[in-house]
Amino acid sequence: MGNDRRVRRLVVDGTAWYWTVRQRVRPDYADCRLTLSFFTDFKDFTDTSLPGARRRLALVFAPGPDRIVSNTYLEAGTVVRLPDRSWLNLHEPGTARRLLDAAAPVLTTRPLELKLAVDGWSFFDDVVDRADPKPPHLTDADRS
């Protein structure tokens, strides 16, 4: 099994983003969190002279009504929406990229904030709907 805590690199429009997934486990499940974090300028984020240096975006997924974060029974890094059992694995690079794209407007509307922590569930629907379009509904006439 690989190291799920490793830092990975993702280049978007010439900007190198480094990302990682962290899980916070507490005795009370309601206090557990899965956080997908994106960093710019990972090698030296003490140099504030670079534009975007030390920029951090954290998408925080907490359990709630009809929302599950992996803890024991699911694969590490998994978040699930219960009504339709849609899920994402935050360790997958494609999922991370789609979530970063969905959260990009937050970065542009708050350019002076170096550390942003936002609710990851607010981007879940957009990412799932883009990744898994529903097949067209078949009628009985279409099946024959």
mmCIF file of C-alpha atoms in Angstrom:
data_model
loop_
_atom_site.group_PDB
_atom_site.id
_atom_site.type_symbol
_atom_site.label_atom_id
_atom_site.label_comp_id
_atom_site.label_asym_id
_atom_site.label_seq_id
_atom_site.Cartn_x
_atom_site.Cartn_y
_atom_site.Cartn_z
ATOM 1 C CA MET A 1 0.000 0.000 0.000
ATOM 2 C CA GLY A 2 1.283 3.469 -0.908
ATOM 3 C CA ASN A 3 1.685 6.476 1.294
ATOM 4 C CA ASP A 4 -1.673 8.301 1.340
ATOM 5 C CA ARG A 5 -0.102 11.276 3.134
ATOM 6 C CA ARG A 6 2.353 12.155 0.379
ATOM 7 C CA VAL A 7 2.381 15.569 -1.266
ATOM 8 C CA ARG A 8 1.575 15.487 -4.965
ATOM 9 C CA ARG A 9 2.111 18.046 -7.715
ATOM 10 C CA LEU A 10 -0.523 19.357 -10.110
ATOM 11 C CA VAL A 11 0.152 22.031 -12.755
ATOM 12 C CA VAL A 12 -2.808 24.172 -13.808
ATOM 13 C CA ASP A 13 -2.338 26.980 -16.344
ATOM 14 C CA GLY A 14 1.357 27.248 -15.541
ATOM 15 C CA THR A 15 0.844 27.349 -11.758
ATOM 16 C CA ALA A 16 2.245 24.450 -9.761
ATOM 17 C CA TRP A 17 -0.112 23.364 -7.010
ATOM 18 C CA TYR A 18 0.953 20.847 -4.417
ATOM 19 C CA TRP A 19 -1.826 18.885 -2.790
ATOM 20 C CA THR A 20 -2.383 16.433 -0.013
ATOM 21 C CA VAL A 21 -5.243 14.733 1.815
ATOM 22 C CA ARG A 22 -5.356 14.595 5.580
ATOM 23 C CA GLN A 23 -7.791 12.836 7.844
ATOM 24 C CA ARG A 24 -8.555 13.971 11.368
ATOM 25 C CA VAL A 25 -10.104 11.202 13.440
ATOM 26 C CA ARG A 26 -11.803 11.986 16.736
ATOM 27 C CA PRO A 27 -13.648 9.785 19.211
ATOM 28 C CA ASP A 28 -16.884 11.457 18.178
ATOM 29 C CA TYR A 29 -17.514 10.830 14.459
ATOM 30 C CA ALA A 30 -19.186 14.248 14.106
ATOM 31 C CA ASP A 31 -15.779 15.839 14.812
ATOM 32 C CA CYS A 32 -13.911 13.840 12.117
ATOM 33 C CA ARG A 33 -12.690 15.705 9.015
ATOM 34 C CA LEU A 34 -11.178 14.963 5.621
ATOM 35 C CA THR A 35 -9.216 17.896 4.229
ATOM 36 C CA LEU A 36 -7.944 18.251 0.690
ATOM 37 C CA SER A 37 -5.295 20.989 0.773
ATOM 38 C CA PHE A 38 -3.686 22.788 -2.139
ATOM 39 C CA PHE A 39 -0.493 24.838 -1.734
ATOM 40 C CA THR A 40 1.423 27.058 -4.135
ATOM 41 C CA ASP A 41 5.196 27.441 -3.943
ATOM 42 C CA PHE A 42 5.583 24.419 -1.682
ATOM 43 C CA LYS A 43 9.391 24.444 -1.605
ATOM 44 C CA ASP A 44 9.655 27.838 0.058
ATOM 45 C CA PHE A 45 6.472 29.268 1.375
ATOM 46 C CA THR A 46 8.259 31.738 3.611
ATOM 47 C CA ASP A 47 9.191 33.916 0.613
ATOM 48 C CA THR A 48 6.314 36.399 0.377
ATOM 49 C CA SER A 49 7.903 38.341 -2.487
ATOM 50 C CA LEU A 50 6.563 35.815 -4.989
ATOM 51 C CA PRO A 51 2.989 36.336 -6.176
ATOM 52 C CA GLY A 52 0.794 33.643 -4.676
ATOM 53 C CA ALA A 53 3.524 32.451 -2.308
ATOM 54 C CA ARG A 54 2.263 30.678 0.773
ATOM 55 C CA ARG A 55 -1.228 30.433 -0.767
ATOM 56 C CA ARG A 56 -3.240 27.582 0.739
ATOM 57 C CA LEU A 57 -6.718 26.372 -0.110
ATOM 58 C CA ALA A 58 -8.232 23.755 2.190
ATOM 59 C CA LEU A 59 -11.437 21.995 1.192
ATOM 60 C CA VAL A 60 -12.836 20.566 4.413
ATOM 61 C CA PHE A 61 -15.303 17.680 4.360
ATOM 62 C CA ALA A 62 -17.147 17.019 7.617
ATOM 63 C CA PRO A 63 -19.854 14.406 8.217
ATOM 64 C CA GLY A 64 -23.394 15.676 8.340
ATOM 65 C CA PRO A 65 -26.946 14.810 7.363
ATOM 66 C CA ASP A 66 -26.724 12.619 4.251
ATOM 67 C CA ARG A 67 -22.936 13.116 4.091
ATOM 68 C CA ILE A 68 -20.291 10.585 5.101
ATOM 69 C CA VAL A 69 -16.514 10.878 5.316
ATOM 70 C CA SER A 70 -14.354 7.767 5.374
ATOM 71 C CA ASN A 71 -13.400 6.664 8.822
ATOM 72 C CA THR A 72 -13.290 2.885 9.039
ATOM 73 C CA TYR A 73 -15.609 1.143 6.614
ATOM 74 C CA LEU A 74 -14.852 3.081 3.433
ATOM 75 C CA GLU A 75 -11.658 3.422 1.415
ATOM 76 C CA ALA A 76 -9.386 6.160 2.781
ATOM 77 C CA GLY A 77 -10.148 9.576 1.345
ATOM 78 C CA THR A 78 -13.729 8.777 0.360
ATOM 79 C CA VAL A 79 -16.632 11.188 0.791
ATOM 80 C CA VAL A 80 -20.197 10.033 0.098
ATOM 81 C CA ARG A 81 -23.518 11.791 -0.491
ATOM 82 C CA LEU A 82 -26.172 9.390 0.782
ATOM 83 C CA PRO A 83 -29.378 10.123 -1.094
ATOM 84 C CA ASP A 84 -27.906 8.819 -4.355
ATOM 85 C CA ARG A 85 -24.704 7.221 -2.959
ATOM 86 C CA SER A 86 -22.501 9.432 -5.115
ATOM 87 C CA TRP A 87 -18.911 9.435 -3.917
ATOM 88 C CA LEU A 88 -15.492 10.906 -4.559
ATOM 89 C CA ASN A 89 -12.075 9.657 -3.511
ATOM 90 C CA LEU A 90 -9.952 12.675 -2.636
ATOM 91 C CA HIS A 91 -6.725 10.740 -3.269
ATOM 92 C CA GLU A 92 -7.465 10.477 -6.999
ATOM 93 C CA PRO A 93 -5.638 13.140 -9.063
ATOM 94 C CA GLY A 94 -8.646 13.648 -11.369
ATOM 95 C CA THR A 95 -10.887 14.318 -8.381
ATOM 96 C CA ALA A 96 -8.380 16.759 -6.911
ATOM 97 C CA ARG A 97 -8.135 18.618 -10.238
ATOM 98 C CA ARG A 98 -11.930 18.863 -10.640
ATOM 99 C CA LEU A 99 -12.295 20.135 -7.069
ATOM 100 C CA LEU A 100 -9.551 22.730 -7.608
ATOM 101 C CA ASP A 101 -11.269 23.878 -10.816
ATOM 102 C CA ALA A 102 -14.613 24.119 -9.015
ATOM 103 C CA ALA A 103 -13.062 26.104 -6.150
ATOM 104 C CA ALA A 104 -11.107 28.474 -8.424
ATOM 105 C CA PRO A 105 -13.732 31.254 -8.157
ATOM 106 C CA VAL A 106 -13.163 31.348 -4.378
ATOM 107 C CA LEU A 107 -9.458 32.008 -4.987
ATOM 108 C CA THR A 108 -10.157 34.831 -7.430
ATOM 109 C CA THR A 109 -12.795 36.532 -5.266
ATOM 110 C CA ARG A 110 -10.507 36.506 -2.214
ATOM 111 C CA PRO A 111 -7.027 37.131 -3.708
ATOM 112 C CA LEU A 112 -5.454 38.691 -0.609
ATOM 113 C CA GLU A 113 -6.229 35.806 1.725
ATOM 114 C CA LEU A 114 -3.248 33.475 1.903
ATOM 115 C CA LYS A 115 -4.982 30.702 3.863
ATOM 116 C CA LEU A 116 -8.495 29.801 2.806
ATOM 117 C CA ALA A 117 -10.527 27.030 4.419
ATOM 118 C CA VAL A 118 -13.894 26.373 2.800
ATOM 119 C CA ASP A 119 -16.576 23.719 2.984
ATOM 120 C CA GLY A 120 -15.666 21.077 0.404
ATOM 121 C CA TRP A 121 -19.251 19.840 0.184
ATOM 122 C CA SER A 122 -20.231 23.069 -1.583
ATOM 123 C CA PHE A 123 -18.253 21.848 -4.622
ATOM 124 C CA PHE A 124 -19.239 18.171 -4.398
ATOM 125 C CA ASP A 125 -22.394 18.411 -6.546
ATOM 126 C CA ASP A 126 -20.644 20.283 -9.347
ATOM 127 C CA VAL A 127 -17.739 17.828 -9.450
ATOM 128 C CA VAL A 128 -19.904 14.693 -9.319
ATOM 129 C CA ASP A 129 -22.309 15.993 -11.957
ATOM 130 C CA ARG A 130 -19.430 16.859 -14.341
ATOM 131 C CA ALA A 131 -17.599 13.588 -13.740
ATOM 132 C CA ASP A 132 -20.545 11.226 -14.011
ATOM 133 C CA PRO A 133 -23.270 12.490 -16.338
ATOM 134 C CA LYS A 134 -26.480 10.553 -15.937
ATOM 135 C CA PRO A 135 -27.315 8.261 -18.859
ATOM 136 C CA PRO A 136 -30.419 9.197 -20.845
ATOM 137 C CA HIS A 137 -33.623 7.708 -19.543
ATOM 138 C CA LEU A 138 -34.754 4.710 -21.620
ATOM 139 C CA THR A 139 -38.416 4.080 -22.250
ATOM 140 C CA ASP A 140 -39.916 0.690 -23.062
ATOM 141 C CA ALA A 141 -40.114 1.734 -26.743
ATOM 142 C CA ASP A 142 -36.329 2.425 -26.757
ATOM 143 C CA ARG A 143 -35.512 -1.042 -25.410
ATOM 144 C CA SER A 144 -37.183 -2.958 -28.224
#
